[in-house]
mmCIF file of C-alpha atoms and ligand atoms in Angstrom:
data_model
loop_
_atom_site.group_PDB
_atom_site.id
_atom_site.type_symbol
_atom_site.label_atom_id
_atom_site.label_comp_id
_atom_site.label_asym_id
_atom_site.label_seq_id
_atom_site.Cartn_x
_atom_site.Cartn_y
_atom_site.Cartn_z
ATOM 1 C CA MET F 1 -82.118 18.413 98.646
ATOM 2 C CA ASN F 2 -84.626 16.777 95.940
ATOM 3 C CA LYS F 3 -83.864 13.679 95.304
ATOM 4 C CA ALA F 4 -82.463 13.875 91.631
ATOM 5 C CA ASN F 5 -83.215 11.376 88.511
ATOM 6 C CA PRO F 6 -79.577 9.277 88.636
ATOM 7 C CA PRO F 7 -79.714 8.438 85.472
ATOM 8 C CA GLU F 8 -79.831 12.054 84.480
ATOM 9 C CA SER F 9 -77.088 12.869 87.279
ATOM 10 C CA LEU F 10 -74.477 10.244 85.513
ATOM 11 C CA ILE F 11 -75.023 12.382 82.743
ATOM 12 C CA GLU F 12 -74.541 15.785 84.413
ATOM 13 C CA ILE F 13 -71.808 14.482 86.556
ATOM 14 C CA ALA F 14 -69.707 13.032 83.219
ATOM 15 C CA GLN F 15 -70.411 16.574 81.618
ATOM 16 C CA ALA F 16 -68.117 18.951 83.286
ATOM 17 C CA PRO F 17 -65.008 17.741 83.832
ATOM 18 C CA LEU F 18 -64.704 15.227 81.089
ATOM 19 C CA LEU F 19 -62.169 16.626 78.733
ATOM 20 C CA THR F 20 -59.891 17.485 81.373
ATOM 21 C CA TRP F 21 -60.213 13.291 82.578
ATOM 22 C CA VAL F 22 -59.453 12.303 78.993
ATOM 23 C CA GLU F 23 -56.395 14.427 78.851
ATOM 24 C CA LEU F 24 -54.973 12.845 81.987
ATOM 25 C CA ALA F 25 -55.991 9.704 80.459
ATOM 26 C CA GLN F 26 -54.210 10.078 77.277
ATOM 27 C CA ALA F 27 -51.058 11.022 79.130
ATOM 28 C CA ASP F 28 -51.327 7.765 80.947
ATOM 29 C CA ALA F 29 -52.327 5.863 77.551
ATOM 30 C CA GLN F 30 -48.714 6.863 76.139
ATOM 31 C CA ASN F 31 -47.054 4.043 77.393
ATOM 32 C CA GLY F 32 -50.290 1.729 75.863
ATOM 33 C CA LYS F 33 -50.144 -0.347 72.988
ATOM 34 C CA LEU F 34 -52.324 -1.547 70.211
ATOM 35 C CA PRO F 35 -52.876 -5.115 69.977
ATOM 36 C CA SER F 36 -50.672 -6.840 67.442
ATOM 37 C CA TYR F 37 -52.033 -10.244 67.022
ATOM 38 C CA VAL F 38 -54.962 -9.054 64.682
ATOM 39 C CA PRO F 39 -53.081 -6.916 61.670
ATOM 40 C CA GLN F 40 -56.083 -4.417 61.429
ATOM 41 C CA LEU F 41 -56.187 -3.990 65.069
ATOM 42 C CA ALA F 42 -52.699 -2.849 64.701
ATOM 43 C CA THR F 43 -53.513 -0.232 62.271
ATOM 44 C CA VAL F 44 -56.156 1.879 63.865
ATOM 45 C CA ASP F 45 -55.727 5.856 65.738
ATOM 46 C CA GLY F 46 -54.776 5.342 69.091
ATOM 47 C CA ASP F 47 -55.741 8.704 70.387
ATOM 48 C CA ARG F 48 -59.463 8.044 69.639
ATOM 49 C CA TRP F 49 -61.695 8.113 72.271
ATOM 50 C CA ALA F 50 -65.332 7.997 73.032
ATOM 51 C CA VAL F 51 -67.830 7.270 75.580
ATOM 52 C CA GLN F 52 -71.636 6.718 75.483
ATOM 53 C CA ILE F 53 -74.094 7.007 78.394
ATOM 54 C CA GLN F 54 -77.470 5.791 77.842
ATOM 55 C CA ALA F 55 -79.959 5.912 80.659
ATOM 56 C CA VAL F 56 -82.752 3.442 81.194
ATOM 57 C CA ASN F 57 -85.326 5.831 81.621
ATOM 58 C CA GLY F 58 -84.121 6.885 77.599
ATOM 59 C CA ALA F 59 -81.809 9.804 78.083
ATOM 60 C CA THR F 60 -78.498 9.812 76.300
ATOM 61 C CA TRP F 61 -75.319 11.423 76.463
ATOM 62 C CA GLY F 62 -72.111 10.997 74.631
ATOM 63 C CA ALA F 63 -68.732 12.668 73.491
ATOM 64 C CA GLY F 64 -65.679 12.062 71.570
ATOM 65 C CA ALA F 65 -65.376 9.921 68.452
ATOM 66 C CA THR F 66 -69.121 8.230 68.934
ATOM 67 C CA ASP F 67 -69.055 7.362 65.276
ATOM 68 C CA ASP F 68 -66.162 5.537 65.292
ATOM 69 C CA ILE F 69 -67.059 1.683 64.242
ATOM 70 C CA PHE F 70 -64.654 -1.192 66.125
ATOM 71 C CA PRO F 71 -65.160 -5.145 66.455
ATOM 72 C CA LEU F 72 -66.258 -5.487 69.943
ATOM 73 C CA MET F 73 -64.643 -8.661 70.254
ATOM 74 C CA SER F 74 -64.529 -9.899 73.828
ATOM 75 C CA VAL F 75 -67.430 -7.265 74.459
ATOM 76 C CA ILE F 76 -69.602 -9.619 72.825
ATOM 77 C CA LYS F 77 -69.562 -12.407 75.563
ATOM 78 C CA PRO F 78 -71.583 -11.214 78.269
ATOM 79 C CA LEU F 79 -74.471 -10.616 75.215
ATOM 80 C CA LEU F 80 -73.699 -14.134 73.880
ATOM 81 C CA LEU F 81 -74.627 -15.425 77.590
ATOM 82 C CA LEU F 82 -77.554 -13.327 77.872
ATOM 83 C CA PHE F 83 -78.908 -14.222 74.613
ATOM 84 C CA LEU F 84 -78.280 -18.005 75.172
ATOM 85 C CA LEU F 85 -79.962 -17.364 78.978
ATOM 86 C CA GLU F 86 -82.670 -16.202 77.540
ATOM 87 C CA THR F 87 -83.735 -17.948 74.304
ATOM 88 C CA LEU F 88 -81.919 -21.675 75.607
ATOM 89 C CA GLY F 89 -82.095 -21.319 79.138
ATOM 90 C CA ALA F 90 -80.026 -22.036 82.380
ATOM 91 C CA GLU F 91 -79.466 -25.640 82.139
ATOM 92 C CA GLN F 92 -78.126 -26.064 78.950
ATOM 93 C CA VAL F 93 -75.481 -23.230 79.196
ATOM 94 C CA TRP F 94 -74.505 -24.609 82.706
ATOM 95 C CA GLN F 95 -73.718 -27.702 81.238
ATOM 96 C CA ARG F 96 -71.760 -26.322 78.986
ATOM 97 C CA VAL F 97 -69.806 -23.606 80.939
ATOM 98 C CA GLY F 98 -68.815 -22.703 85.027
ATOM 99 C CA GLN F 99 -69.521 -19.153 87.009
ATOM 100 C CA LEU F 100 -65.840 -18.930 88.740
ATOM 101 C CA PRO F 101 -63.435 -16.481 88.511
ATOM 102 C CA SER F 102 -59.655 -17.004 87.431
ATOM 103 C CA ASP F 103 -56.633 -15.010 88.005
ATOM 104 C CA LEU F 104 -55.156 -16.376 84.936
ATOM 105 C CA PRO F 105 -55.102 -14.484 81.599
ATOM 106 C CA TYR F 106 -58.532 -14.935 79.415
ATOM 107 C CA ASN F 107 -56.680 -17.046 77.044
ATOM 108 C CA SER F 108 -55.071 -18.927 79.797
ATOM 109 C CA LEU F 109 -54.582 -22.987 78.680
ATOM 110 C CA THR F 110 -53.030 -23.584 82.302
ATOM 111 C CA GLN F 111 -55.966 -22.764 83.842
ATOM 112 C CA LEU F 112 -58.183 -24.969 81.185
ATOM 113 C CA GLU F 113 -56.004 -27.685 81.867
ATOM 114 C CA ALA F 114 -55.981 -27.298 85.584
ATOM 115 C CA ASP F 115 -59.858 -27.101 85.182
ATOM 116 C CA GLN F 116 -59.126 -30.602 83.277
ATOM 117 C CA GLY F 117 -61.022 -29.315 79.926
ATOM 118 C CA TRP F 118 -63.681 -27.153 82.022
ATOM 119 C CA PRO F 119 -64.271 -23.486 80.717
ATOM 120 C CA ARG F 120 -64.547 -21.853 84.314
ATOM 121 C CA ASN F 121 -66.416 -18.778 82.935
ATOM 122 C CA PRO F 122 -67.899 -17.085 80.145
ATOM 123 C CA MET F 123 -65.672 -14.163 79.893
ATOM 124 C CA LEU F 124 -62.774 -15.878 79.387
ATOM 125 C CA ASN F 125 -62.179 -17.724 75.488
ATOM 126 C CA SER F 126 -62.850 -21.159 76.084
ATOM 127 C CA GLY F 127 -66.123 -20.284 78.331
ATOM 128 C CA ALA F 128 -67.570 -18.323 75.134
ATOM 129 C CA ILE F 129 -65.827 -20.963 72.481
ATOM 130 C CA ALA F 130 -67.921 -23.473 73.933
ATOM 131 C CA LEU F 131 -71.051 -21.018 74.406
ATOM 132 C CA ALA F 132 -70.863 -19.855 70.725
ATOM 133 C CA GLU F 133 -71.465 -23.646 69.838
ATOM 134 C CA LEU F 134 -74.692 -23.529 71.134
ATOM 135 C CA ILE F 135 -76.228 -20.663 69.180
ATOM 136 C CA PRO F 136 -78.965 -22.404 66.812
ATOM 137 C CA GLY F 137 -77.851 -22.422 63.022
ATOM 138 C CA SER F 138 -76.349 -24.798 60.954
ATOM 139 C CA THR F 139 -72.989 -22.928 59.990
ATOM 140 C CA ALA F 140 -70.908 -20.188 61.858
ATOM 141 C CA MET F 141 -72.353 -17.354 59.643
ATOM 142 C CA GLU F 142 -75.738 -18.519 60.491
ATOM 143 C CA ARG F 143 -75.060 -18.206 64.395
ATOM 144 C CA CYS F 144 -73.692 -14.991 63.966
ATOM 145 C CA ASP F 145 -76.412 -13.714 62.129
ATOM 146 C CA GLN F 146 -78.605 -14.715 64.862
ATOM 147 C CA LEU F 147 -77.157 -13.597 67.798
ATOM 148 C CA GLN F 148 -76.562 -10.084 65.508
ATOM 149 C CA ALA F 149 -80.403 -10.158 65.067
ATOM 150 C CA TRP F 150 -81.693 -10.816 68.448
ATOM 151 C CA LEU F 151 -79.471 -8.253 69.780
ATOM 152 C CA ASN F 152 -80.334 -5.360 67.166
ATOM 153 C CA GLN F 153 -83.791 -6.190 67.106
ATOM 154 C CA ARG F 154 -83.953 -6.019 70.890
ATOM 155 C CA SER F 155 -81.645 -3.079 71.499
ATOM 156 C CA ARG F 156 -82.659 -1.067 68.307
ATOM 157 C CA ALA F 157 -78.732 -1.230 67.742
ATOM 158 C CA ASN F 158 -76.767 -1.443 64.892
ATOM 159 C CA LEU F 159 -74.395 -4.120 64.897
ATOM 160 C CA GLN F 160 -72.721 -5.310 61.551
ATOM 161 C CA LEU F 161 -70.673 -8.638 60.720
ATOM 162 C CA ASP F 162 -67.155 -6.286 59.835
ATOM 163 C CA LEU F 163 -65.785 -9.020 57.153
ATOM 164 C CA GLY F 164 -62.364 -7.382 56.841
ATOM 165 C CA MET F 165 -62.059 -7.623 60.243
ATOM 166 C CA LEU F 166 -62.848 -11.446 60.505
ATOM 167 C CA ALA F 167 -60.632 -12.001 57.093
ATOM 168 C CA SER F 168 -57.588 -10.084 59.049
ATOM 169 C CA VAL F 169 -58.289 -12.362 62.566
ATOM 170 C CA GLU F 170 -58.498 -15.677 60.324
ATOM 171 C CA SER F 171 -55.172 -14.439 57.859
ATOM 172 C CA VAL F 172 -52.729 -15.266 60.651
ATOM 173 C CA GLU F 173 -52.925 -18.833 62.925
ATOM 174 C CA ASN F 174 -54.267 -18.618 66.986
ATOM 175 C CA PRO F 175 -52.516 -21.473 68.163
ATOM 176 C CA ILE F 176 -53.680 -20.499 71.620
ATOM 177 C CA ASN F 177 -57.575 -20.426 70.853
ATOM 178 C CA GLN F 178 -57.133 -23.533 68.290
ATOM 179 C CA ALA F 179 -55.927 -25.224 71.312
ATOM 180 C CA ILE F 180 -58.474 -24.340 73.665
ATOM 181 C CA ALA F 181 -61.179 -25.540 71.132
ATOM 182 C CA GLN F 182 -59.205 -28.876 70.988
ATOM 183 C CA ARG F 183 -58.697 -29.239 75.000
ATOM 184 C CA LEU F 184 -62.784 -27.838 75.138
ATOM 185 C CA ALA F 185 -63.626 -31.163 72.527
ATOM 186 C CA MET F 186 -61.507 -33.451 74.215
ATOM 187 C CA ALA F 187 -63.557 -33.107 77.931
ATOM 188 C CA GLY F 188 -66.722 -32.758 75.971
ATOM 189 C CA TYR F 189 -67.502 -29.503 76.458
ATOM 190 C CA LEU F 190 -67.502 -28.702 72.522
ATOM 191 C CA GLN F 191 -68.933 -31.041 69.687
ATOM 192 C CA SER F 192 -66.630 -29.844 66.939
ATOM 193 C CA PRO F 193 -63.436 -27.945 67.363
ATOM 194 C CA GLN F 194 -64.070 -25.262 65.292
ATOM 195 C CA LEU F 195 -63.045 -21.262 65.834
ATOM 196 C CA ALA F 196 -65.440 -20.092 63.043
ATOM 197 C CA THR F 197 -68.553 -18.585 64.899
ATOM 198 C CA TYR F 198 -66.635 -17.674 68.176
ATOM 199 C CA ASN F 199 -64.136 -15.564 65.740
ATOM 200 C CA ALA F 200 -67.225 -14.164 63.438
ATOM 201 C CA ILE F 201 -69.384 -12.942 66.979
ATOM 202 C CA CYS F 202 -65.742 -11.156 68.108
ATOM 203 C CA CYS F 203 -66.036 -9.260 64.745
ATOM 204 C CA LEU F 204 -69.796 -7.786 65.246
ATOM 205 C CA ALA F 205 -69.017 -4.025 64.663
ATOM 206 C CA GLY F 206 -70.590 -1.104 65.989
ATOM 207 C CA THR F 207 -69.926 2.493 67.563
ATOM 208 C CA VAL F 208 -70.336 3.103 71.146
ATOM 209 C CA LYS F 209 -73.854 4.165 70.712
ATOM 210 C CA ASP F 210 -74.792 0.746 69.826
ATOM 211 C CA LEU F 211 -72.536 -0.893 72.802
ATOM 212 C CA ALA F 212 -74.950 1.509 75.090
ATOM 213 C CA ARG F 213 -77.859 0.761 73.470
ATOM 214 C CA ILE F 214 -77.212 -2.827 73.797
ATOM 215 C CA GLY F 215 -76.182 -2.957 77.530
ATOM 216 C CA CYS F 216 -79.290 -1.065 78.542
ATOM 217 C CA LEU F 217 -80.258 -4.732 78.011
ATOM 218 C CA LEU F 218 -78.207 -5.656 81.020
ATOM 219 C CA ALA F 219 -78.657 -2.313 82.650
ATOM 220 C CA ALA F 220 -82.536 -2.800 83.994
ATOM 221 C CA ASN F 221 -81.286 -5.333 86.343
ATOM 222 C CA SER F 222 -84.695 -6.458 87.325
ATOM 223 C CA ALA F 223 -85.082 -10.158 85.971
ATOM 224 C CA SER F 224 -82.773 -12.874 87.675
ATOM 225 C CA ILE F 225 -80.837 -13.255 83.859
ATOM 226 C CA GLN F 226 -79.773 -9.930 84.004
ATOM 227 C CA GLN F 227 -78.133 -9.899 87.505
ATOM 228 C CA THR F 228 -76.650 -13.145 86.564
ATOM 229 C CA VAL F 229 -75.031 -11.774 83.546
ATOM 230 C CA ASN F 230 -73.831 -8.726 85.176
ATOM 231 C CA GLN F 231 -72.561 -10.912 88.399
ATOM 232 C CA ILE F 232 -70.184 -12.736 85.810
ATOM 233 C CA MET F 233 -68.845 -9.313 84.353
ATOM 234 C CA LEU F 234 -68.759 -7.829 87.648
ATOM 235 C CA THR F 235 -66.086 -10.761 88.874
ATOM 236 C CA CYS F 236 -64.727 -11.682 85.620
ATOM 237 C CA GLY F 237 -65.031 -9.093 82.952
ATOM 238 C CA LEU F 238 -61.427 -7.486 82.927
ATOM 239 C CA TYR F 239 -59.189 -10.221 82.586
ATOM 240 C CA GLU F 240 -56.543 -9.946 85.668
ATOM 241 C CA GLN F 241 -58.081 -6.855 87.039
ATOM 242 C CA SER F 242 -61.558 -7.881 87.550
ATOM 243 C CA ALA F 243 -61.764 -8.290 91.279
ATOM 244 C CA ALA F 244 -59.315 -4.555 91.679
ATOM 245 C CA PHE F 245 -61.816 -2.823 89.679
ATOM 246 C CA ALA F 246 -64.979 -4.640 91.014
ATOM 247 C CA GLN F 247 -63.621 -3.169 94.358
ATOM 248 C CA THR F 248 -62.857 0.397 93.443
ATOM 249 C CA VAL F 249 -65.304 0.993 90.541
ATOM 250 C CA GLY F 250 -68.184 -1.568 91.534
ATOM 251 C CA TRP F 251 -70.096 -1.637 88.267
ATOM 252 C CA PRO F 252 -70.231 -5.073 85.834
ATOM 253 C CA THR F 253 -67.951 -4.150 83.282
ATOM 254 C CA LYS F 254 -66.570 -6.479 79.891
ATOM 255 C CA SER F 255 -63.199 -4.967 77.704
ATOM 256 C CA GLY F 256 -62.564 -6.301 74.674
ATOM 257 C CA VAL F 257 -58.900 -6.161 72.805
ATOM 258 C CA SER F 258 -60.284 -3.767 70.307
ATOM 259 C CA GLY F 259 -60.392 -1.091 73.252
ATOM 260 C CA GLY F 260 -64.177 -1.212 73.695
ATOM 261 C CA VAL F 261 -64.961 -1.280 77.147
ATOM 262 C CA LEU F 262 -69.236 -2.101 78.403
ATOM 263 C CA ALA F 263 -69.908 -1.016 81.886
ATOM 264 C CA ILE F 264 -73.479 -1.425 83.415
ATOM 265 C CA VAL F 265 -74.881 0.746 86.407
ATOM 266 C CA PRO F 266 -77.262 -1.509 87.348
ATOM 267 C CA GLY F 267 -80.627 -0.271 87.305
ATOM 268 C CA GLU F 268 -79.476 3.260 85.743
ATOM 269 C CA ALA F 269 -77.860 2.987 82.715
ATOM 270 C CA ALA F 270 -75.181 1.466 80.381
ATOM 271 C CA ILE F 271 -72.043 3.117 79.409
ATOM 272 C CA GLY F 272 -70.286 2.212 76.312
ATOM 273 C CA LEU F 273 -66.500 3.574 75.455
ATOM 274 C CA TYR F 274 -63.969 3.191 73.279
ATOM 275 C CA SER F 275 -60.225 3.656 73.371
ATOM 276 C CA PRO F 276 -57.758 1.657 71.530
ATOM 277 C CA LYS F 277 -54.676 1.849 73.643
ATOM 278 C CA LEU F 278 -54.328 -1.109 75.866
ATOM 279 C CA ASP F 279 -52.713 -1.532 79.016
ATOM 280 C CA ALA F 280 -50.569 -4.573 79.782
ATOM 281 C CA THR F 281 -53.796 -6.664 81.154
ATOM 282 C CA GLY F 282 -55.111 -5.747 77.816
ATOM 283 C CA ASN F 283 -57.897 -3.565 79.063
ATOM 284 C CA SER F 284 -58.230 0.289 77.339
ATOM 285 C CA ILE F 285 -56.384 2.936 79.295
ATOM 286 C CA VAL F 286 -58.563 5.999 79.022
ATOM 287 C CA SER F 287 -62.017 3.768 78.942
ATOM 288 C CA LEU F 288 -61.116 2.409 82.451
ATOM 289 C CA PHE F 289 -60.190 6.018 83.762
ATOM 290 C CA LEU F 290 -62.898 7.539 82.416
ATOM 291 C CA LEU F 291 -65.171 4.654 83.974
ATOM 292 C CA GLU F 292 -62.860 5.120 87.414
ATOM 293 C CA GLN F 293 -63.890 8.802 87.243
ATOM 294 C CA LEU F 294 -67.568 8.718 87.223
ATOM 295 C CA ALA F 295 -67.775 6.030 89.487
ATOM 296 C CA LYS F 296 -65.897 8.004 91.710
ATOM 297 C CA PHE F 297 -68.420 11.189 91.201
ATOM 298 C CA HIS F 298 -71.724 8.612 91.120
ATOM 299 C CA ARG F 299 -70.325 7.284 94.601
ATOM 300 C CA SER F 300 -70.305 10.873 95.786
ATOM 301 C CA LEU F 301 -73.759 11.679 94.836
ATOM 302 C CA ASP F 302 -75.066 8.659 96.273
ATOM 303 C CA SER F 303 -74.005 9.547 99.501
ATOM 304 C CA LYS F 304 -74.658 13.236 99.623
ATOM 305 C CA ASP F 305 -77.925 14.069 97.400
ATOM 306 C CA TYR F 306 -79.389 10.601 97.197
ATOM 307 C CA LYS F 307 -79.699 9.372 100.777
HETATM 308 N N1 LIG L 401 -61.652 -12.653 69.405
HETATM 309 C C1 LIG L 401 -60.249 -12.044 70.315
HETATM 310 C C2 LIG L 401 -59.800 -13.505 70.359
HETATM 311 O O1 LIG L 401 -59.878 -14.664 71.084
HETATM 312 C C3 LIG L 401 -60.747 -11.549 71.821
HETATM 313 C C4 LIG L 401 -59.902 -11.319 72.657
HETATM 314 C C5 LIG L 401 -60.321 -10.579 73.653
HETATM 315 O O2 LIG L 401 -61.181 -9.477 72.783
HETATM 316 O O3 LIG L 401 -60.214 -10.045 74.340
HETATM 317 O O4 LIG L 401 -58.360 -13.603 70.729
#
């Protein structure tokens, strides 16, 4: 059999069974929950779903609510890391944050305390809060603009700051994130214990199409920076589910509390997904289910047609 083009194949395998997968996943998602700690995230329609695949060769395919706009939340974390590694260099970044996985939740103070205030990886809130301060700019808005402009220019995405979401995030106290910032500052990993930049970049919003475009910055996987970011996403991207998902799916993946998910198929494609209902670890139920199915079919193509 001729060796087909892998990116197109990923798109092809998604088409026929997708709606069946979505139905199965939505049945699972009945027990899922919308996050309640950001008021505006609790008001969205939990049954929405969308998936967009963008291959590195330019082919695209999408299904579901591909024009729904949602805040990236923690999905911004690998992109913040990519931006800083490319613009400031490795030395400055790794002085602030480590590359070790954690079995504890994304905002665990216990982990930060056990590490004496050292943020052990950039996918945790501690790591991203520490790194957000490194974005050039003199105000939170200037820093957020820098990251937004860099990502949009490089990927032809159209991320926009969702000011309503940011107001909603800031309308409630987040004592855990505040305590993380204080602890980081005490240990010297943050100059000023502010959350403004971190909160703003989490509210950069877009569609699954934007997500897949931005993900393509990581999908080429040729440079060592991309490989580093992908490796950290693989081991730390899905909260406490990271290790299990790395074993079953094996694609670097990052989720956010809004239900957005970005997966990288190294060398082939980026997949943007959205569906707001979350499981107990805070991951989008429908999005992870769809990725599991896609990866299963992708693997079977690898072992039959592509060898
Ligand atoms: N801004 C959110 C927080 O720090 C992001 C969390 C997430 O998406 O995991 O709580």
